[in-house]
Amino acid sequence: MSSEPYDVEISDETLDDLRDRLSRTRWPDQVTDAGWEYGANLEYMRELVEYWRDDFDWREQEATINEFDHYRAEVGDTGIHYIHERGAGDNSTPLVLLHGWPGSFVQMLDIIPLLTDPKSHGGDPAESFDVIVPSLPGYGFSDRPSEPGMSLSRIADLFDKLLIEEIGYERYAVRGSDLGSGIIQQLAVKYPDSLIGTHQSGTNPFIDEEQIPEDPTEAEQEFLDNAQNWNQQEMAYAMEHSTKPQTLSYGLNESPSGLAAWIIEKFRTLSHNDGDIEDSFTKDELLTNLTVYWATETIGSSIRLYYEMTQDPGEWGEMNTPTAMLMSSHDMFETPREWVERTQRVDRWTEVSRGGHFLEWEEPELVAEDICEFFATLDDPETE
């Protein structure tokens, strides 16, 4: 293995082709006053696609992305893209930030400076972090797996090897939500000695029948009822990802407007807003993430991870790593602490009323503050 510096760069040919495809979008019809009840709203999608075609400046976003230190490493037979920003402190804690779907490393850009240089943002300089943001295999500028089996468990293997053998840390902290939390669970079971602690967020609506206790509390029963309702109303996309991802890939990889509709509807549904997605994200933020998916042709490989994790659910056992949970009341539905404590250790439980499923992106200051406060309570970590 060897890491090499990496610059994010999308060719002019790819960008010209994108604009051409956007200009030739064949729009569907929509019933009167549909809003978002039927799915991605036609008026908003027209507005967003027009902006993507005529006004969005990828080169400006690309320059901002490349202000961070990017690398690519061959870990086993998989190329992994990652950001590695060193902390300003003398004894910075290595911290891995893990995204999920439909996010990417882009969702972590705003929080990185808050963690690497807290002094410049009103924080304690002693609480700085070395921040590592990998793109999951099949996402962004990491390799697209060509063989079956790239499950959450396999990704945990690759990321532990990246952090310990390639970058050279003895131990590291990790923060994640969505699929990132699934990777954290695998790390905690398989590599507990590598972990300083974990910081997690998010509601998980996937409930295995074996997880349901015979004596749920009132709060847990409400959670289970909410999970059932959410799965019926909002999770059809995940079922398709988990069963026939290849079928979706043809249309989403061919049509940028189709890709946008598939992803944007999820950002609106899962973020904290009053019906307007731009309460949570600017057009430029949404389109930077979308352009990464489009240009790298990773929509198929990204959703295939759902299939892989159903085929290989990973290893399960005692999770005794120090853990903080930052839980928003606007993330799908509320999760009671006692439910989480049935399967893992919880040292810190913080409930907030701002932000949704993408907390690092929606409320970076809030997340950074909670991360700093939690890891300051732990013993000084062994670092590089």
Short mmCIF file of C-alpha atoms in Angstrom, two decimals:
data_model
loop_
_atom_site.label_atom_id
_atom_site.label_comp_id
_atom_site.label_asym_id
_atom_site.label_seq_id
_atom_site.Cartn_x
_atom_site.Cartn_y
_atom_site.Cartn_z
CA MET A 1 0.00 0.00 0.00
CA SER A 2 1.12 3.54 -0.64
CA SER A 3 -0.80 6.80 -0.49
CA GLU A 4 -0.36 9.36 -3.22
CA PRO A 5 -1.55 12.98 -3.20
CA TYR A 6 -4.66 13.37 -5.30
CA ASP A 7 -6.37 16.31 -6.99
CA VAL A 8 -10.09 16.17 -7.70
CA GLU A 9 -10.53 17.07 -11.36
CA ILE A 10 -13.43 16.48 -13.71
CA SER A 11 -12.69 16.82 -17.41
CA ASP A 12 -14.18 19.53 -19.61
CA GLU A 13 -15.54 16.77 -21.85
CA THR A 14 -17.53 15.29 -18.95
CA LEU A 15 -18.90 18.69 -17.95
CA ASP A 16 -19.86 19.56 -21.53
CA ASP A 17 -21.63 16.22 -21.90
CA LEU A 18 -23.47 16.85 -18.62
CA ARG A 19 -24.76 20.24 -19.80
CA ASP A 20 -25.83 18.74 -23.12
CA ARG A 21 -27.78 15.98 -21.40
CA LEU A 22 -29.42 18.47 -19.05
CA SER A 23 -30.52 20.59 -22.00
CA ARG A 24 -32.19 17.56 -23.58
CA THR A 25 -34.13 16.43 -20.52
CA ARG A 26 -37.48 14.89 -21.45
CA TRP A 27 -39.67 16.00 -18.61
CA PRO A 28 -42.53 13.88 -17.24
CA ASP A 29 -46.00 15.22 -16.59
CA GLN A 30 -47.38 15.99 -13.14
CA VAL A 31 -50.88 16.32 -11.73
CA THR A 32 -52.11 19.72 -10.54
CA ASP A 33 -50.93 20.81 -7.10
CA ALA A 34 -48.84 17.65 -6.66
CA GLY A 35 -46.32 19.30 -4.37
CA TRP A 36 -43.86 16.62 -3.20
CA GLU A 37 -46.52 14.07 -2.28
CA TYR A 38 -45.97 12.06 -5.45
CA GLY A 39 -42.18 12.33 -5.28
CA ALA A 40 -39.70 14.87 -6.62
CA ASN A 41 -41.62 18.03 -7.52
CA LEU A 42 -41.56 18.92 -11.22
CA GLU A 43 -41.33 22.71 -10.77
CA TYR A 44 -38.40 22.46 -8.38
CA MET A 45 -36.59 19.88 -10.49
CA ARG A 46 -36.91 22.12 -13.56
CA GLU A 47 -35.51 25.02 -11.56
CA LEU A 48 -32.62 22.96 -10.22
CA VAL A 49 -31.73 21.41 -13.57
CA GLU A 50 -31.77 24.82 -15.26
CA TYR A 51 -29.40 26.13 -12.59
CA TRP A 52 -27.16 23.06 -12.95
CA ARG A 53 -26.99 23.60 -16.71
CA ASP A 54 -26.58 27.38 -16.86
CA ASP A 55 -25.30 28.79 -13.58
CA PHE A 56 -23.60 26.12 -11.47
CA ASP A 57 -19.81 26.57 -11.48
CA TRP A 58 -18.17 23.20 -10.90
CA ARG A 59 -14.69 24.68 -11.28
CA GLU A 60 -15.34 27.01 -8.35
CA GLN A 61 -16.53 24.08 -6.23
CA GLU A 62 -13.62 21.96 -7.40
CA ALA A 63 -11.15 24.63 -6.29
CA THR A 64 -12.75 24.69 -2.85
CA ILE A 65 -12.62 20.90 -2.62
CA ASN A 66 -8.94 20.91 -3.54
CA GLU A 67 -8.10 23.30 -0.72
CA PHE A 68 -8.14 20.15 1.40
CA ASP A 69 -5.40 17.49 1.30
CA HIS A 70 -6.63 14.57 -0.79
CA TYR A 71 -4.98 11.19 -1.24
CA ARG A 72 -5.57 7.85 -2.92
CA ALA A 73 -4.28 4.60 -1.46
CA GLU A 74 -4.41 1.02 -2.72
CA VAL A 75 -5.74 -0.96 0.21
CA GLY A 76 -5.66 -4.61 -0.75
CA ASP A 77 -7.08 -4.56 -4.26
CA THR A 78 -9.23 -1.45 -3.75
CA GLY A 79 -8.31 2.16 -4.41
CA ILE A 80 -9.58 4.42 -1.62
CA HIS A 81 -9.88 8.19 -1.92
CA TYR A 82 -9.65 10.15 1.30
CA ILE A 83 -9.09 13.61 2.73
CA HIS A 84 -6.46 13.83 5.48
CA GLU A 85 -6.30 17.19 7.23
CA ARG A 86 -3.84 17.51 10.12
CA GLY A 87 -4.97 19.21 13.30
CA ALA A 88 -3.44 22.44 14.54
CA GLY A 89 -2.84 21.07 18.03
CA ASP A 90 0.26 19.35 19.33
CA ASN A 91 -1.53 16.09 20.13
CA SER A 92 -4.46 15.97 17.72
CA THR A 93 -6.79 12.98 17.92
CA PRO A 94 -7.21 11.06 14.64
CA LEU A 95 -10.90 11.15 13.73
CA VAL A 96 -12.52 9.36 10.79
CA LEU A 97 -15.75 10.86 9.38
CA LEU A 98 -17.95 8.34 7.55
CA HIS A 99 -20.73 9.30 5.14
CA GLY A 100 -23.59 7.21 3.77
CA TRP A 101 -26.03 7.36 0.85
CA PRO A 102 -26.95 9.69 -0.86
CA GLY A 103 -24.12 11.69 0.68
CA SER A 104 -20.41 11.72 -0.08
CA PHE A 105 -17.21 13.22 1.29
CA VAL A 106 -18.70 16.58 0.21
CA GLN A 107 -21.04 16.61 3.22
CA MET A 108 -18.04 16.76 5.58
CA LEU A 109 -16.25 19.78 4.09
CA ASP A 110 -17.79 22.41 6.36
CA ILE A 111 -17.07 20.54 9.58
CA ILE A 112 -13.42 19.72 8.86
CA PRO A 113 -11.97 23.16 9.79
CA LEU A 114 -14.05 23.25 12.98
CA LEU A 115 -12.34 20.05 14.09
CA THR A 116 -8.80 20.57 12.83
CA ASP A 117 -8.49 24.15 14.08
CA PRO A 118 -11.03 24.75 16.86
CA LYS A 119 -9.10 27.77 18.17
CA SER A 120 -9.87 29.72 14.99
CA HIS A 121 -13.56 29.00 15.50
CA GLY A 122 -13.89 29.88 19.17
CA GLY A 123 -13.02 26.44 20.54
CA ASP A 124 -10.35 24.94 22.75
CA PRO A 125 -7.06 24.52 20.83
CA ALA A 126 -6.31 21.42 22.90
CA GLU A 127 -9.33 19.68 21.35
CA SER A 128 -8.07 19.51 17.76
CA PHE A 129 -8.35 16.49 15.49
CA ASP A 130 -6.53 14.99 12.55
CA VAL A 131 -9.54 14.48 10.29
CA ILE A 132 -9.72 11.63 7.78
CA VAL A 133 -12.69 11.54 5.39
CA PRO A 134 -12.69 8.46 3.15
CA SER A 135 -15.02 7.94 0.23
CA LEU A 136 -16.68 4.56 0.67
CA PRO A 137 -15.76 2.00 -2.01
CA GLY A 138 -18.15 2.58 -4.89
CA TYR A 139 -18.59 6.25 -3.97
CA GLY A 140 -16.91 9.39 -5.28
CA PHE A 141 -13.29 8.98 -6.25
CA SER A 142 -12.76 5.59 -4.61
CA ASP A 143 -12.79 2.51 -6.83
CA ARG A 144 -16.04 0.95 -7.93
CA PRO A 145 -15.95 -2.69 -6.75
CA SER A 146 -16.03 -5.10 -9.69
CA GLU A 147 -16.55 -8.24 -7.61
CA PRO A 148 -19.42 -9.07 -5.25
CA GLY A 149 -18.96 -8.88 -1.50
CA MET A 150 -18.08 -5.23 -0.77
CA SER A 151 -20.27 -5.19 2.34
CA LEU A 152 -20.12 -2.95 5.40
CA SER A 153 -18.01 -5.61 7.09
CA ARG A 154 -15.54 -5.65 4.20
CA ILE A 155 -15.37 -1.85 4.17
CA ALA A 156 -14.58 -1.90 7.90
CA ASP A 157 -11.66 -4.23 7.12
CA LEU A 158 -10.36 -1.86 4.46
CA PHE A 159 -10.72 1.27 6.56
CA ASP A 160 -9.01 -0.21 9.61
CA LYS A 161 -6.13 -1.26 7.38
CA LEU A 162 -6.05 2.23 5.82
CA LEU A 163 -5.84 3.93 9.22
CA ILE A 164 -3.46 1.52 10.95
CA GLU A 165 -1.19 0.14 8.23
CA GLU A 166 -1.26 2.85 5.56
CA ILE A 167 -1.59 6.15 7.42
CA GLY A 168 0.12 4.80 10.53
CA TYR A 169 -2.12 5.61 13.49
CA GLU A 170 -2.15 3.24 16.46
CA ARG A 171 -5.75 4.07 17.36
CA TYR A 172 -8.41 6.38 15.99
CA ALA A 173 -11.84 7.83 16.75
CA VAL A 174 -14.72 7.55 14.32
CA ARG A 175 -17.89 9.52 13.64
CA GLY A 176 -20.72 8.53 11.31
CA SER A 177 -24.39 8.15 10.56
CA ASP A 178 -26.53 6.26 8.03
CA LEU A 179 -24.41 3.54 6.37
CA GLY A 180 -21.44 5.05 8.18
CA SER A 181 -22.95 3.89 11.47
CA GLY A 182 -23.15 0.38 10.07
CA ILE A 183 -19.43 0.50 9.31
CA ILE A 184 -18.78 1.80 12.84
CA GLN A 185 -20.65 -1.17 14.30
CA GLN A 186 -18.46 -3.54 12.34
CA LEU A 187 -15.32 -1.71 13.43
CA ALA A 188 -16.40 -1.88 17.07
CA VAL A 189 -16.98 -5.63 16.91
CA LYS A 190 -14.02 -6.60 14.73
CA TYR A 191 -11.38 -4.01 15.70
CA PRO A 192 -12.17 -2.76 19.21
CA ASP A 193 -8.49 -2.26 20.05
CA SER A 194 -8.19 0.20 17.17
CA LEU A 195 -10.94 2.50 18.41
CA ILE A 196 -10.58 5.38 20.85
CA GLY A 197 -14.34 5.93 20.76
CA THR A 198 -17.27 6.44 18.42
CA HIS A 199 -19.63 9.34 17.83
CA GLN A 200 -22.87 8.48 16.04
CA SER A 201 -26.19 9.94 14.94
CA GLY A 202 -29.30 8.82 13.20
CA THR A 203 -32.40 6.72 13.24
CA ASN A 204 -32.21 3.20 11.83
CA PRO A 205 -35.62 2.08 10.51
CA PHE A 206 -34.39 -1.41 9.57
CA ILE A 207 -35.58 -3.64 12.40
CA ASP A 208 -34.80 -7.37 12.42
CA GLU A 209 -37.53 -9.40 14.09
CA GLU A 210 -34.88 -10.96 16.31
CA GLN A 211 -34.14 -7.50 17.70
CA ILE A 212 -37.67 -6.95 18.99
CA PRO A 213 -37.77 -7.58 22.75
CA GLU A 214 -40.59 -9.47 24.41
CA ASP A 215 -41.03 -6.59 26.87
CA PRO A 216 -40.54 -3.31 24.96
CA THR A 217 -40.96 -0.12 26.94
CA GLU A 218 -43.67 2.33 25.93
CA ALA A 219 -41.05 4.46 24.15
CA GLU A 220 -39.63 1.42 22.36
CA GLN A 221 -43.07 0.30 21.20
CA GLU A 222 -43.72 3.76 19.79
CA PHE A 223 -40.35 3.56 18.04
CA LEU A 224 -41.22 0.16 16.54
CA ASP A 225 -44.59 1.45 15.33
CA ASN A 226 -42.91 4.51 13.80
CA ALA A 227 -40.33 2.29 12.10
CA GLN A 228 -43.05 0.15 10.55
CA ASN A 229 -44.91 3.21 9.26
CA TRP A 230 -41.73 4.81 7.93
CA ASN A 231 -40.70 1.64 6.12
CA GLN A 232 -44.09 1.46 4.42
CA GLN A 233 -44.16 5.12 3.40
CA GLU A 234 -40.55 6.08 2.73
CA MET A 235 -38.27 3.06 2.28
CA ALA A 236 -39.31 1.66 -1.10
CA TYR A 237 -36.10 3.10 -2.58
CA ALA A 238 -33.99 1.13 -0.09
CA MET A 239 -35.84 -2.09 -0.90
CA GLU A 240 -35.05 -1.59 -4.58
CA HIS A 241 -31.41 -0.83 -3.72
CA SER A 242 -31.30 -3.99 -1.61
CA THR A 243 -32.85 -6.31 -4.18
CA LYS A 244 -32.38 -5.09 -7.77
CA PRO A 245 -29.85 -2.21 -7.78
CA GLN A 246 -28.63 -2.98 -11.28
CA THR A 247 -32.05 -2.31 -12.75
CA LEU A 248 -32.07 1.22 -11.36
CA SER A 249 -28.51 1.89 -12.51
CA TYR A 250 -29.27 2.09 -16.24
CA GLY A 251 -31.64 5.04 -16.02
CA LEU A 252 -29.84 6.89 -13.22
CA ASN A 253 -26.45 6.57 -14.92
CA GLU A 254 -27.90 7.79 -18.23
CA SER A 255 -29.98 10.78 -17.13
CA PRO A 256 -28.58 13.51 -14.87
CA SER A 257 -32.09 14.87 -14.25
CA GLY A 258 -33.23 11.38 -13.26
CA LEU A 259 -30.24 11.04 -10.95
CA ALA A 260 -31.05 14.42 -9.43
CA ALA A 261 -34.68 13.49 -8.78
CA TRP A 262 -33.69 10.20 -7.13
CA ILE A 263 -31.22 11.88 -4.77
CA ILE A 264 -32.79 15.31 -4.17
CA GLU A 265 -36.09 13.88 -2.99
CA LYS A 266 -34.20 11.99 -0.28
CA PHE A 267 -32.31 15.08 0.87
CA ARG A 268 -35.60 16.96 1.19
CA THR A 269 -37.33 14.13 3.05
CA LEU A 270 -34.50 13.38 5.43
CA SER A 271 -33.24 16.87 6.28
CA HIS A 272 -34.76 19.36 8.73
CA ASN A 273 -36.74 21.88 6.69
CA ASP A 274 -40.19 23.41 6.47
CA GLY A 275 -40.91 21.93 3.06
CA ASP A 276 -38.19 23.85 1.24
CA ILE A 277 -35.04 21.80 0.71
CA GLU A 278 -33.05 25.03 0.49
CA ASP A 279 -33.79 25.65 4.17
CA SER A 280 -31.08 23.03 4.67
CA PHE A 281 -28.84 23.13 1.58
CA THR A 282 -27.98 25.62 -1.13
CA LYS A 283 -28.29 24.67 -4.77
CA ASP A 284 -24.50 24.76 -5.05
CA GLU A 285 -24.13 22.28 -2.18
CA LEU A 286 -26.71 19.90 -3.62
CA LEU A 287 -25.21 20.10 -7.09
CA THR A 288 -21.64 19.63 -5.93
CA ASN A 289 -22.68 16.32 -4.39
CA LEU A 290 -24.71 15.41 -7.48
CA THR A 291 -21.86 16.27 -9.85
CA VAL A 292 -19.54 13.96 -7.94
CA TYR A 293 -22.03 11.11 -8.39
CA TRP A 294 -22.54 11.95 -12.06
CA ALA A 295 -18.95 12.47 -13.10
CA THR A 296 -17.63 9.36 -11.32
CA GLU A 297 -20.55 7.22 -12.55
CA THR A 298 -20.95 5.81 -9.06
CA ILE A 299 -24.72 5.79 -8.63
CA GLY A 300 -24.87 2.08 -9.50
CA SER A 301 -21.96 1.08 -7.29
CA SER A 302 -23.18 3.27 -4.42
CA ILE A 303 -26.67 1.78 -4.22
CA ARG A 304 -25.25 -1.71 -4.70
CA LEU A 305 -23.89 -1.43 -1.15
CA TYR A 306 -27.45 -1.95 0.10
CA TYR A 307 -27.58 -5.30 -1.70
CA GLU A 308 -24.18 -6.32 -0.38
CA MET A 309 -25.07 -5.59 3.23
CA THR A 310 -28.23 -7.70 2.98
CA GLN A 311 -26.17 -10.59 1.63
CA ASP A 312 -23.49 -10.16 4.31
CA PRO A 313 -24.92 -8.61 7.49
CA GLY A 314 -21.49 -8.72 9.11
CA GLU A 315 -20.35 -9.78 12.53
CA TRP A 316 -22.37 -8.99 15.62
CA GLY A 317 -21.35 -9.11 19.23
CA GLU A 318 -20.55 -6.98 22.24
CA MET A 319 -19.83 -3.35 21.37
CA ASN A 320 -17.93 -1.95 24.34
CA THR A 321 -16.23 1.02 22.71
CA PRO A 322 -16.88 4.41 24.41
CA THR A 323 -19.78 5.85 22.43
CA ALA A 324 -21.61 9.17 22.16
CA MET A 325 -24.99 9.44 20.45
CA LEU A 326 -26.12 12.81 19.05
CA MET A 327 -29.80 12.37 18.21
CA SER A 328 -32.01 14.85 16.40
CA SER A 329 -35.78 14.83 16.83
CA HIS A 330 -36.05 15.69 13.12
CA ASP A 331 -34.20 12.60 11.85
CA MET A 332 -36.99 10.35 10.51
CA PHE A 333 -38.47 9.73 13.98
CA GLU A 334 -37.12 9.68 17.53
CA THR A 335 -35.08 6.77 18.85
CA PRO A 336 -35.24 6.05 22.61
CA ARG A 337 -31.99 5.60 24.46
CA GLU A 338 -33.04 2.26 25.94
CA TRP A 339 -33.43 0.83 22.44
CA VAL A 340 -29.85 1.71 21.50
CA GLU A 341 -28.53 0.44 24.83
CA ARG A 342 -29.92 -3.02 24.10
CA THR A 343 -27.19 -3.51 21.49
CA GLN A 344 -24.34 -1.19 22.40
CA ARG A 345 -22.65 0.85 25.08
CA VAL A 346 -23.77 4.48 25.39
CA ASP A 347 -21.58 6.88 27.42
CA ARG A 348 -23.14 10.14 26.25
CA TRP A 349 -26.64 10.78 24.92
CA THR A 350 -27.48 14.22 23.53
CA GLU A 351 -30.83 15.14 22.03
CA VAL A 352 -31.13 18.18 19.77
CA SER A 353 -34.00 19.83 17.92
CA ARG A 354 -32.01 21.12 14.94
CA GLY A 355 -30.82 19.25 11.89
CA GLY A 356 -31.97 16.01 10.32
CA HIS A 357 -30.30 12.94 8.86
CA PHE A 358 -27.24 14.82 7.55
CA LEU A 359 -26.16 16.52 10.77
CA GLU A 360 -22.54 17.21 9.79
CA TRP A 361 -23.79 19.11 6.74
CA GLU A 362 -26.89 20.72 8.23
CA GLU A 363 -25.45 21.72 11.62
CA PRO A 364 -21.64 21.42 11.50
CA GLU A 365 -21.03 23.69 14.50
CA LEU A 366 -23.39 21.67 16.68
CA VAL A 367 -21.80 18.36 15.70
CA ALA A 368 -18.24 19.66 16.09
CA GLU A 369 -19.02 20.97 19.58
CA ASP A 370 -20.48 17.64 20.67
CA ILE A 371 -17.54 15.70 19.23
CA CYS A 372 -15.05 17.92 21.04
CA GLU A 373 -16.89 17.70 24.34
CA PHE A 374 -17.17 13.92 24.19
CA PHE A 375 -13.61 13.09 23.27
CA ALA A 376 -12.29 15.59 25.83
CA THR A 377 -13.79 13.31 28.50
CA LEU A 378 -11.77 10.30 27.34
CA ASP A 379 -8.19 9.51 28.24
CA ASP A 380 -5.54 11.08 26.04
CA PRO A 381 -5.40 8.86 22.95
CA GLU A 382 -2.34 7.24 21.51
CA THR A 383 -1.72 8.95 18.23
CA GLU A 384 0.60 8.55 15.34
#
